[in-house]
Amino acid sequence: MDHLTGESDIPDQVGSSAACGGGPHSGEEVAQHDTPISSVPPQEDVPTKGKKKRSWLWSHFEEIIKDGEVRAKCTYCNGDVCGKSKSGTTVMKNHLLRCKEYPPNINKSQTFLKFSKSEQTHASVDDDLVAEKRSKLEVWKFKQDETRKALAKMIIMDELPFRFVEREGFRYFMSVAQPNFIFPSRWTVARDCYQAYLEEKKNIKSFFSKCSSRISLTTDTWTSCQNLNYMCLTAHFIDHDWNLHKKIINFCQISGHSGEVIGKEVEKCLLEWGITRVMTITVDNASSNDVGVEYVRKRLQRWKDGTVLNGKFVHMRCASHVLNLTVREGLKESNESISRIRNAVRFVRASPARMQKFNNCVKQEQIESKRHLCLDVETRWNSTYLMLECALIYRRAFDFLEFSDGGKFRSELSKSLGVPSDDDWDCVKAFVPFLKIFYDATLRLSGSLYCTTNVYLQELVTISRMIRKKCESIDMNESIMAKGMKKKHEKYWENVDNINLLLFVAVVLDPRRKLEYVMWAINDLYEPVKAKELSDKVTDTLYSLYEHYASQKTCVEPTPSETIDLTTMEVESFEEWHDKIQMEFERDVSGKRRVKRKSDLDKYLDEERDLYSGKNFDILGWWKKRQESYPTLAIMVKDVLAIPVSTVASESAFSTGGRVLDFFRSSLSPKMVEALVCAQDWMRVSRGPLVLEETLEDVEKIEEGNIFTL
């Protein structure tokens, strides 16, 4: 690094000051020494005891003997110059001035040394999608092309308009930060953004071509403010380092919401990306999705190794959507009470003046809470729960508002269903804790940073028990609501032929539960006859799936032609007979051992369950440590645990799509919309969880007036 910092080109005292961080430039970026030799004051030769003084230029030259003559060899270009004492160091100094390999002569522009934390995505380098942060010292100088690429990524990641580069504030900032930056037009920025999308797509596509794991998909449809239909397709997989990933691989415009259109578009996308090995496709409960998944399943069966077990378990129903339908069925019985409270919240939020009056009521009633009233999206029960939970906190403030605003509150609400009564508040207060169980379950099943397939059965058992308990409640409202939920709940879970058994297989692969928990849960959920039928199906599916993966192993047992034929082996001496008999013994014993040897699955099931795992149990980390002990089973685990049980990962993209395609940028082409949505998902290094509450207002704006397949 001496030739970069320039410490050998300047007097020692200057180099020491820079190295220690002292001097007038302490705390600033250190400039690379590129001062011409002619302008550097010669360092005073320091005599040492018993030795002659030596010029500082010898730090750039090596003394050699050539033809009996002392010469000086340049350490940069290997050129040799005169090194006699009588010639002095002038020849050496002049050589450095014209040496093309001398660092200050290579780069005449101003450069800086800086410590940088580079976040490198291995998808473009080492076939890994794990981002590493490395601190390193590097030379920096302004580069117009690199700055433009960084600008395009900023536009994509922060959802900025292309016209942002023409705004006065941005231009003023760049004139101070980097006056040399040449401002591109919005058309150039648009091209840069699309080029960045193509580069990222090429890297991820290359990774998919080398990925050994199967891909699980989620998909959903959306209608934009232009009344155009879009479909989002998200890929879920576990890489070779046991990290779970989700990547939006398609956000394209489609002609309609029919099953055939969706199926053909999914097939087209898979062919474009070169994805031929699919595990499951998770969709909501619309009948059109059933048709679309069936079309894709038939197409995958024609592809080499496209499905497992003949595609029998490709179709995965969205767990969050099933919960949504179940809760909405129960809320129908309390619809009037909920509507009255909704109208009260809407009245308060209608204007700042009304909100101020309500806040005065809150202070008057001495309610200590900083939560804000929120309206719900009627198609999403979880937002209804959040609205009711918050409204209950301010119940006394609503009552006080009724008598303190001159009758406006009562008169306006009387035009619809009226003011919420005590019975309405008591009814809502009774079932809100029950709704919280569903809400918490929805959040857990909608996670994007952890596996969800192995936790679904536990949530199902909890919800089933709570519904049965509420059905027996002495509170009539609770009982009626629970019975409505039970009816819808059984519609999806009573018919064991329609259940995707991979939900149970995933629980078996959880070392905390294994097959014992699955059998116990099935007996808890079903009557004895159905429980026995479902238990047998789960066991058969588990072993059939393992046998499928065992047959796909690359290591093949030796064929008979590769073994030694002992029957034709000629022997003459006693020692040869002894060797032949010993070989026959080893062959027969080893053959029997191969037949009786336990499989990975049997060994795993025979081991004790992991009973000492905490709440923060990392199932992928557990399997990563034991993949060598269960090589075949580990491959199967990667594919099964990567299955998402919710389509929230795809639905969340519609929030981004709504911001990209707002009313001010509704003229963007479908290709550009896809580039912006997909590239943003790929470029963001921080993998944050999908939080439903923080995008609630965006969802409300997006869904209002749009068509959804619920």
PDB file of N, CA and C in Angstrom, residues 263-345:
ATOM      1  N   GLY A 263     -52.951 -19.177 -15.778  1.00  0.00           N
ATOM      2  CA  GLY A 263     -52.109 -20.356 -15.979  1.00  0.00           C
ATOM      3  C   GLY A 263     -51.109 -20.180 -17.104  1.00  0.00           C
ATOM      4  N   LYS A 264     -51.553 -19.646 -18.223  1.00  0.00           N
ATOM      5  CA  LYS A 264     -50.649 -19.454 -19.355  1.00  0.00           C
ATOM      6  C   LYS A 264     -49.572 -18.411 -19.051  1.00  0.00           C
ATOM      7  N   GLU A 265     -49.939 -17.389 -18.298  1.00  0.00           N
ATOM      8  CA  GLU A 265     -48.955 -16.356 -17.962  1.00  0.00           C
ATOM      9  C   GLU A 265     -47.902 -16.906 -17.001  1.00  0.00           C
ATOM     10  N   VAL A 266     -48.327 -17.742 -16.057  1.00  0.00           N
ATOM     11  CA  VAL A 266     -47.366 -18.378 -15.146  1.00  0.00           C
ATOM     12  C   VAL A 266     -46.420 -19.289 -15.926  1.00  0.00           C
ATOM     13  N   GLU A 267     -46.964 -20.061 -16.845  1.00  0.00           N
ATOM     14  CA  GLU A 267     -46.123 -20.938 -17.671  1.00  0.00           C
ATOM     15  C   GLU A 267     -45.122 -20.118 -18.483  1.00  0.00           C
ATOM     16  N   LYS A 268     -45.572 -19.035 -19.073  1.00  0.00           N
ATOM     17  CA  LYS A 268     -44.691 -18.177 -19.870  1.00  0.00           C
ATOM     18  C   LYS A 268     -43.557 -17.619 -19.025  1.00  0.00           C
ATOM     19  N   CYS A 269     -43.876 -17.204 -17.809  1.00  0.00           N
ATOM     20  CA  CYS A 269     -42.864 -16.647 -16.913  1.00  0.00           C
ATOM     21  C   CYS A 269     -41.835 -17.702 -16.511  1.00  0.00           C
ATOM     22  N   LEU A 270     -42.292 -18.914 -16.200  1.00  0.00           N
ATOM     23  CA  LEU A 270     -41.372 -19.982 -15.810  1.00  0.00           C
ATOM     24  C   LEU A 270     -40.419 -20.328 -16.952  1.00  0.00           C
ATOM     25  N   LEU A 271     -40.933 -20.387 -18.175  1.00  0.00           N
ATOM     26  CA  LEU A 271     -40.078 -20.673 -19.319  1.00  0.00           C
ATOM     27  C   LEU A 271     -39.075 -19.559 -19.547  1.00  0.00           C
ATOM     28  N   GLU A 272     -39.496 -18.323 -19.338  1.00  0.00           N
ATOM     29  CA  GLU A 272     -38.593 -17.195 -19.528  1.00  0.00           C
ATOM     30  C   GLU A 272     -37.441 -17.228 -18.528  1.00  0.00           C
ATOM     31  N   TRP A 273     -37.739 -17.615 -17.316  1.00  0.00           N
ATOM     32  CA  TRP A 273     -36.715 -17.661 -16.276  1.00  0.00           C
ATOM     33  C   TRP A 273     -35.941 -18.976 -16.264  1.00  0.00           C
ATOM     34  N   GLY A 274     -36.379 -19.950 -17.019  1.00  0.00           N
ATOM     35  CA  GLY A 274     -35.707 -21.244 -17.021  1.00  0.00           C
ATOM     36  C   GLY A 274     -35.988 -22.062 -15.777  1.00  0.00           C
ATOM     37  N   ILE A 275     -37.123 -21.806 -15.112  1.00  0.00           N
ATOM     38  CA  ILE A 275     -37.506 -22.553 -13.909  1.00  0.00           C
ATOM     39  C   ILE A 275     -38.375 -23.730 -14.335  1.00  0.00           C
ATOM     40  N   THR A 276     -37.864 -24.927 -14.159  1.00  0.00           N
ATOM     41  CA  THR A 276     -38.603 -26.126 -14.571  1.00  0.00           C
ATOM     42  C   THR A 276     -38.964 -27.025 -13.395  1.00  0.00           C
ATOM     43  N   ARG A 277     -38.362 -26.796 -12.231  1.00  0.00           N
ATOM     44  CA  ARG A 277     -38.593 -27.660 -11.068  1.00  0.00           C
ATOM     45  C   ARG A 277     -39.389 -26.864 -10.023  1.00  0.00           C
ATOM     46  N   VAL A 278     -40.684 -27.138  -9.959  1.00  0.00           N
ATOM     47  CA  VAL A 278     -41.587 -26.399  -9.076  1.00  0.00           C
ATOM     48  C   VAL A 278     -42.114 -27.336  -7.997  1.00  0.00           C
ATOM     49  N   MET A 279     -42.182 -26.820  -6.765  1.00  0.00           N
ATOM     50  CA  MET A 279     -42.696 -27.613  -5.645  1.00  0.00           C
ATOM     51  C   MET A 279     -44.191 -27.376  -5.466  1.00  0.00           C
ATOM     52  N   THR A 280     -44.595 -26.129  -5.225  1.00  0.00           N
ATOM     53  CA  THR A 280     -46.003 -25.804  -5.025  1.00  0.00           C
ATOM     54  C   THR A 280     -46.301 -24.423  -5.609  1.00  0.00           C
ATOM     55  N   ILE A 281     -47.594 -24.152  -5.782  1.00  0.00           N
ATOM     56  CA  ILE A 281     -48.073 -22.823  -6.171  1.00  0.00           C
ATOM     57  C   ILE A 281     -49.163 -22.437  -5.173  1.00  0.00           C
ATOM     58  N   THR A 282     -48.916 -21.395  -4.385  1.00  0.00           N
ATOM     59  CA  THR A 282     -49.860 -20.952  -3.363  1.00  0.00           C
ATOM     60  C   THR A 282     -50.736 -19.843  -3.927  1.00  0.00           C
ATOM     61  N   VAL A 283     -52.047 -20.033  -3.877  1.00  0.00           N
ATOM     62  CA  VAL A 283     -53.008 -19.059  -4.409  1.00  0.00           C
ATOM     63  C   VAL A 283     -54.162 -18.924  -3.423  1.00  0.00           C
ATOM     64  N   ASP A 284     -54.985 -17.875  -3.625  1.00  0.00           N
ATOM     65  CA  ASP A 284     -56.164 -17.736  -2.776  1.00  0.00           C
ATOM     66  C   ASP A 284     -57.266 -18.676  -3.267  1.00  0.00           C
ATOM     67  N   ASN A 285     -58.433 -18.574  -2.670  1.00  0.00           N
ATOM     68  CA  ASN A 285     -59.462 -19.596  -2.872  1.00  0.00           C
ATOM     69  C   ASN A 285     -60.410 -19.305  -4.023  1.00  0.00           C
ATOM     70  N   ALA A 286     -60.049 -18.431  -4.937  1.00  0.00           N
ATOM     71  CA  ALA A 286     -60.913 -18.145  -6.083  1.00  0.00           C
ATOM     72  C   ALA A 286     -60.942 -19.341  -7.029  1.00  0.00           C
ATOM     73  N   SER A 287     -62.098 -19.585  -7.631  1.00  0.00           N
ATOM     74  CA  SER A 287     -62.239 -20.729  -8.538  1.00  0.00           C
ATOM     75  C   SER A 287     -61.359 -20.573  -9.773  1.00  0.00           C
ATOM     76  N   SER A 288     -61.123 -19.331 -10.199  1.00  0.00           N
ATOM     77  CA  SER A 288     -60.260 -19.118 -11.363  1.00  0.00           C
ATOM     78  C   SER A 288     -58.836 -19.567 -11.077  1.00  0.00           C
ATOM     79  N   ASN A 289     -58.393 -19.406  -9.836  1.00  0.00           N
ATOM     80  CA  ASN A 289     -57.051 -19.864  -9.475  1.00  0.00           C
ATOM     81  C   ASN A 289     -56.953 -21.384  -9.514  1.00  0.00           C
ATOM     82  N   ASP A 290     -58.037 -22.071  -9.158  1.00  0.00           N
ATOM     83  CA  ASP A 290     -58.035 -23.533  -9.252  1.00  0.00           C
ATOM     84  C   ASP A 290     -57.800 -23.979 -10.695  1.00  0.00           C
ATOM     85  N   VAL A 291     -58.452 -23.300 -11.625  1.00  0.00           N
ATOM     86  CA  VAL A 291     -58.276 -23.634 -13.044  1.00  0.00           C
ATOM     87  C   VAL A 291     -56.851 -23.320 -13.493  1.00  0.00           C
ATOM     88  N   GLY A 292     -56.327 -22.184 -13.059  1.00  0.00           N
ATOM     89  CA  GLY A 292     -54.978 -21.800 -13.458  1.00  0.00           C
ATOM     90  C   GLY A 292     -53.917 -22.748 -12.937  1.00  0.00           C
ATOM     91  N   VAL A 293     -54.023 -23.156 -11.674  1.00  0.00           N
ATOM     92  CA  VAL A 293     -53.044 -24.076 -11.092  1.00  0.00           C
ATOM     93  C   VAL A 293     -53.123 -25.434 -11.767  1.00  0.00           C
ATOM     94  N   GLU A 294     -54.319 -25.894 -12.073  1.00  0.00           N
ATOM     95  CA  GLU A 294     -54.465 -27.181 -12.757  1.00  0.00           C
ATOM     96  C   GLU A 294     -53.808 -27.147 -14.132  1.00  0.00           C
ATOM     97  N   TYR A 295     -53.938 -26.025 -14.835  1.00  0.00           N
ATOM     98  CA  TYR A 295     -53.283 -25.880 -16.143  1.00  0.00           C
ATOM     99  C   TYR A 295     -51.761 -25.958 -15.983  1.00  0.00           C
ATOM    100  N   VAL A 296     -51.222 -25.253 -14.998  1.00  0.00           N
ATOM    101  CA  VAL A 296     -49.769 -25.260 -14.782  1.00  0.00           C
ATOM    102  C   VAL A 296     -49.291 -26.645 -14.371  1.00  0.00           C
ATOM    103  N   ARG A 297     -50.078 -27.326 -13.538  1.00  0.00           N
ATOM    104  CA  ARG A 297     -49.687 -28.673 -13.102  1.00  0.00           C
ATOM    105  C   ARG A 297     -49.552 -29.627 -14.286  1.00  0.00           C
ATOM    106  N   LYS A 298     -50.493 -29.575 -15.204  1.00  0.00           N
ATOM    107  CA  LYS A 298     -50.421 -30.449 -16.379  1.00  0.00           C
ATOM    108  C   LYS A 298     -49.209 -30.116 -17.244  1.00  0.00           C
ATOM    109  N   ARG A 299     -48.890 -28.834 -17.352  1.00  0.00           N
ATOM    110  CA  ARG A 299     -47.724 -28.439 -18.148  1.00  0.00           C
ATOM    111  C   ARG A 299     -46.428 -28.873 -17.469  1.00  0.00           C
ATOM    112  N   LEU A 300     -46.387 -28.767 -16.137  1.00  0.00           N
ATOM    113  CA  LEU A 300     -45.177 -29.173 -15.416  1.00  0.00           C
ATOM    114  C   LEU A 300     -44.932 -30.673 -15.540  1.00  0.00           C
ATOM    115  N   GLN A 301     -45.997 -31.448 -15.617  1.00  0.00           N
ATOM    116  CA  GLN A 301     -45.839 -32.892 -15.745  1.00  0.00           C
ATOM    117  C   GLN A 301     -45.139 -33.275 -17.051  1.00  0.00           C
ATOM    118  N   ARG A 302     -45.217 -32.413 -18.048  1.00  0.00           N
ATOM    119  CA  ARG A 302     -44.564 -32.687 -19.323  1.00  0.00           C
ATOM    120  C   ARG A 302     -43.078 -32.313 -19.299  1.00  0.00           C
ATOM    121  N   TRP A 303     -42.687 -31.536 -18.302  1.00  0.00           N
ATOM    122  CA  TRP A 303     -41.296 -31.130 -18.204  1.00  0.00           C
ATOM    123  C   TRP A 303     -40.514 -32.165 -17.405  1.00  0.00           C
ATOM    124  N   LYS A 304     -39.253 -32.287 -17.694  1.00  0.00           N
ATOM    125  CA  LYS A 304     -38.404 -33.254 -17.011  1.00  0.00           C
ATOM    126  C   LYS A 304     -38.256 -32.868 -15.546  1.00  0.00           C
ATOM    127  N   ASP A 305     -38.654 -33.777 -14.666  1.00  0.00           N
ATOM    128  CA  ASP A 305     -38.548 -33.554 -13.223  1.00  0.00           C
ATOM    129  C   ASP A 305     -39.247 -32.261 -12.818  1.00  0.00           C
ATOM    130  N   GLY A 306     -40.367 -31.942 -13.484  1.00  0.00           N
ATOM    131  CA  GLY A 306     -41.058 -30.687 -13.206  1.00  0.00           C
ATOM    132  C   GLY A 306     -41.785 -30.687 -11.878  1.00  0.00           C
ATOM    133  N   THR A 307     -42.303 -31.846 -11.433  1.00  0.00           N
ATOM    134  CA  THR A 307     -43.058 -31.925 -10.188  1.00  0.00           C
ATOM    135  C   THR A 307     -42.595 -33.125  -9.381  1.00  0.00           C
ATOM    136  N   VAL A 308     -43.069 -33.210  -8.150  1.00  0.00           N
ATOM    137  CA  VAL A 308     -42.836 -34.383  -7.310  1.00  0.00           C
ATOM    138  C   VAL A 308     -44.162 -35.109  -7.121  1.00  0.00           C
ATOM    139  N   LEU A 309     -44.096 -36.414  -7.080  1.00  0.00           N
ATOM    140  CA  LEU A 309     -45.280 -37.255  -6.895  1.00  0.00           C
ATOM    141  C   LEU A 309     -46.380 -36.909  -7.895  1.00  0.00           C
ATOM    142  N   ASN A 310     -45.952 -36.715  -9.142  1.00  0.00           N
ATOM    143  CA  ASN A 310     -46.865 -36.482 -10.261  1.00  0.00           C
ATOM    144  C   ASN A 310     -47.696 -35.203 -10.092  1.00  0.00           C
ATOM    145  N   GLY A 311     -47.154 -34.244  -9.346  1.00  0.00           N
ATOM    146  CA  GLY A 311     -47.834 -32.965  -9.183  1.00  0.00           C
ATOM    147  C   GLY A 311     -49.077 -33.008  -8.319  1.00  0.00           C
ATOM    148  N   LYS A 312     -49.201 -34.030  -7.499  1.00  0.00           N
ATOM    149  CA  LYS A 312     -50.412 -34.206  -6.702  1.00  0.00           C
ATOM    150  C   LYS A 312     -50.603 -33.089  -5.689  1.00  0.00           C
ATOM    151  N   PHE A 313     -49.498 -32.498  -5.207  1.00  0.00           N
ATOM    152  CA  PHE A 313     -49.581 -31.497  -4.136  1.00  0.00           C
ATOM    153  C   PHE A 313     -49.084 -30.128  -4.591  1.00  0.00           C
ATOM    154  N   VAL A 314     -49.201 -29.843  -5.871  1.00  0.00           N
ATOM    155  CA  VAL A 314     -48.761 -28.541  -6.384  1.00  0.00           C
ATOM    156  C   VAL A 314     -49.649 -27.420  -5.856  1.00  0.00           C
ATOM    157  N   HIS A 315     -50.948 -27.665  -5.768  1.00  0.00           N
ATOM    158  CA  HIS A 315     -51.907 -26.624  -5.379  1.00  0.00           C
ATOM    159  C   HIS A 315     -51.910 -26.441  -3.864  1.00  0.00           C
ATOM    160  N   MET A 316     -51.514 -25.233  -3.416  1.00  0.00           N
ATOM    161  CA  MET A 316     -51.534 -24.895  -1.987  1.00  0.00           C
ATOM    162  C   MET A 316     -52.473 -23.714  -1.793  1.00  0.00           C
ATOM    163  N   ARG A 317     -53.459 -23.878  -0.917  1.00  0.00           N
ATOM    164  CA  ARG A 317     -54.407 -22.797  -0.657  1.00  0.00           C
ATOM    165  C   ARG A 317     -53.808 -21.812   0.349  1.00  0.00           C
ATOM    166  N   CYS A 318     -54.080 -20.542   0.135  1.00  0.00           N
ATOM    167  CA  CYS A 318     -53.562 -19.493   1.014  1.00  0.00           C
ATOM    168  C   CYS A 318     -54.223 -19.596   2.390  1.00  0.00           C
ATOM    169  N   ALA A 319     -53.393 -19.808   3.418  1.00  0.00           N
ATOM    170  CA  ALA A 319     -53.921 -19.955   4.771  1.00  0.00           C
ATOM    171  C   ALA A 319     -54.544 -18.661   5.272  1.00  0.00           C
ATOM    172  N   SER A 320     -53.922 -17.537   4.942  1.00  0.00           N
ATOM    173  CA  SER A 320     -54.454 -16.246   5.384  1.00  0.00           C
ATOM    174  C   SER A 320     -55.823 -15.986   4.763  1.00  0.00           C
ATOM    175  N   HIS A 321     -55.998 -16.415   3.525  1.00  0.00           N
ATOM    176  CA  HIS A 321     -57.282 -16.201   2.858  1.00  0.00           C
ATOM    177  C   HIS A 321     -58.367 -17.075   3.477  1.00  0.00           C
ATOM    178  N   VAL A 322     -58.022 -18.301   3.845  1.00  0.00           N
ATOM    179  CA  VAL A 322     -58.994 -19.185   4.497  1.00  0.00           C
ATOM    180  C   VAL A 322     -59.401 -18.604   5.846  1.00  0.00           C
ATOM    181  N   LEU A 323     -58.425 -18.084   6.603  1.00  0.00           N
ATOM    182  CA  LEU A 323     -58.741 -17.446   7.875  1.00  0.00           C
ATOM    183  C   LEU A 323     -59.619 -16.212   7.659  1.00  0.00           C
ATOM    184  N   ASN A 324     -59.322 -15.476   6.602  1.00  0.00           N
ATOM    185  CA  ASN A 324     -60.102 -14.285   6.292  1.00  0.00           C
ATOM    186  C   ASN A 324     -61.572 -14.638   6.047  1.00  0.00           C
ATOM    187  N   LEU A 325     -61.810 -15.665   5.239  1.00  0.00           N
ATOM    188  CA  LEU A 325     -63.180 -16.086   4.958  1.00  0.00           C
ATOM    189  C   LEU A 325     -63.875 -16.607   6.213  1.00  0.00           C
ATOM    190  N   THR A 326     -63.116 -17.307   7.060  1.00  0.00           N
ATOM    191  CA  THR A 326     -63.698 -17.852   8.289  1.00  0.00           C
ATOM    192  C   THR A 326     -64.154 -16.741   9.230  1.00  0.00           C
ATOM    193  N   VAL A 327     -63.298 -15.724   9.408  1.00  0.00           N
ATOM    194  CA  VAL A 327     -63.640 -14.640  10.328  1.00  0.00           C
ATOM    195  C   VAL A 327     -64.771 -13.788   9.764  1.00  0.00           C
ATOM    196  N   ARG A 328     -64.728 -13.522   8.474  1.00  0.00           N
ATOM    197  CA  ARG A 328     -65.789 -12.703   7.866  1.00  0.00           C
ATOM    198  C   ARG A 328     -67.149 -13.364   8.011  1.00  0.00           C
ATOM    199  N   GLU A 329     -67.167 -14.696   7.952  1.00  0.00           N
ATOM    200  CA  GLU A 329     -68.433 -15.413   8.135  1.00  0.00           C
ATOM    201  C   GLU A 329     -68.967 -15.202   9.547  1.00  0.00           C
ATOM    202  N   GLY A 330     -68.051 -15.192  10.527  1.00  0.00           N
ATOM    203  CA  GLY A 330     -68.483 -14.971  11.906  1.00  0.00           C
ATOM    204  C   GLY A 330     -68.907 -13.543  12.174  1.00  0.00           C
ATOM    205  N   LEU A 331     -68.271 -12.592  11.513  1.00  0.00           N
ATOM    206  CA  LEU A 331     -68.594 -11.179  11.739  1.00  0.00           C
ATOM    207  C   LEU A 331     -69.944 -10.778  11.146  1.00  0.00           C
ATOM    208  N   LYS A 332     -70.495 -11.610  10.273  1.00  0.00           N
ATOM    209  CA  LYS A 332     -71.792 -11.284   9.676  1.00  0.00           C
ATOM    210  C   LYS A 332     -72.878 -11.146  10.729  1.00  0.00           C
ATOM    211  N   GLU A 333     -72.779 -11.954  11.795  1.00  0.00           N
ATOM    212  CA  GLU A 333     -73.807 -11.933  12.828  1.00  0.00           C
ATOM    213  C   GLU A 333     -73.753 -10.651  13.654  1.00  0.00           C
ATOM    214  N   SER A 334     -72.593  -9.983  13.665  1.00  0.00           N
ATOM    215  CA  SER A 334     -72.453  -8.732  14.423  1.00  0.00           C
ATOM    216  C   SER A 334     -72.244  -7.564  13.484  1.00  0.00           C
ATOM    217  N   ASN A 335     -72.731  -7.689  12.288  1.00  0.00           N
ATOM    218  CA  ASN A 335     -72.449  -6.694  11.260  1.00  0.00           C
ATOM    219  C   ASN A 335     -73.002  -5.314  11.616  1.00  0.00           C
ATOM    220  N   GLU A 336     -74.201  -5.257  12.215  1.00  0.00           N
ATOM    221  CA  GLU A 336     -74.803  -3.966  12.531  1.00  0.00           C
ATOM    222  C   GLU A 336     -74.016  -3.229  13.611  1.00  0.00           C
ATOM    223  N   SER A 337     -73.606  -3.936  14.631  1.00  0.00           N
ATOM    224  CA  SER A 337     -72.820  -3.301  15.695  1.00  0.00           C
ATOM    225  C   SER A 337     -71.509  -2.764  15.147  1.00  0.00           C
ATOM    226  N   ILE A 338     -70.862  -3.550  14.296  1.00  0.00           N
ATOM    227  CA  ILE A 338     -69.599  -3.112  13.700  1.00  0.00           C
ATOM    228  C   ILE A 338     -69.828  -1.907  12.797  1.00  0.00           C
ATOM    229  N   SER A 339     -70.923  -1.913  12.058  1.00  0.00           N
ATOM    230  CA  SER A 339     -71.211  -0.807  11.144  1.00  0.00           C
ATOM    231  C   SER A 339     -71.455   0.490  11.905  1.00  0.00           C
ATOM    232  N   ARG A 340     -72.145   0.431  13.057  1.00  0.00           N
ATOM    233  CA  ARG A 340     -72.395   1.645  13.835  1.00  0.00           C
ATOM    234  C   ARG A 340     -71.085   2.238  14.355  1.00  0.00           C
ATOM    235  N   ILE A 341     -70.201   1.364  14.833  1.00  0.00           N
ATOM    236  CA  ILE A 341     -68.907   1.865  15.322  1.00  0.00           C
ATOM    237  C   ILE A 341     -68.073   2.394  14.163  1.00  0.00           C
ATOM    238  N   ARG A 342     -68.146   1.742  13.023  1.00  0.00           N
ATOM    239  CA  ARG A 342     -67.416   2.224  11.846  1.00  0.00           C
ATOM    240  C   ARG A 342     -67.910   3.617  11.446  1.00  0.00           C
ATOM    241  N   ASN A 343     -69.217   3.829  11.475  1.00  0.00           N
ATOM    242  CA  ASN A 343     -69.767   5.141  11.135  1.00  0.00           C
ATOM    243  C   ASN A 343     -69.324   6.211  12.129  1.00  0.00           C
ATOM    244  N   ALA A 344     -69.219   5.823  13.407  1.00  0.00           N
ATOM    245  CA  ALA A 344     -68.763   6.777  14.418  1.00  0.00           C
ATOM    246  C   ALA A 344     -67.313   7.185  14.165  1.00  0.00           C
ATOM    247  N   VAL A 345     -66.479   6.226  13.820  1.00  0.00           N
ATOM    248  CA  VAL A 345     -65.072   6.524  13.515  1.00  0.00           C
ATOM    249  C   VAL A 345     -64.981   7.382  12.261  1.00  0.00           C
TER     250      VAL A 345
END
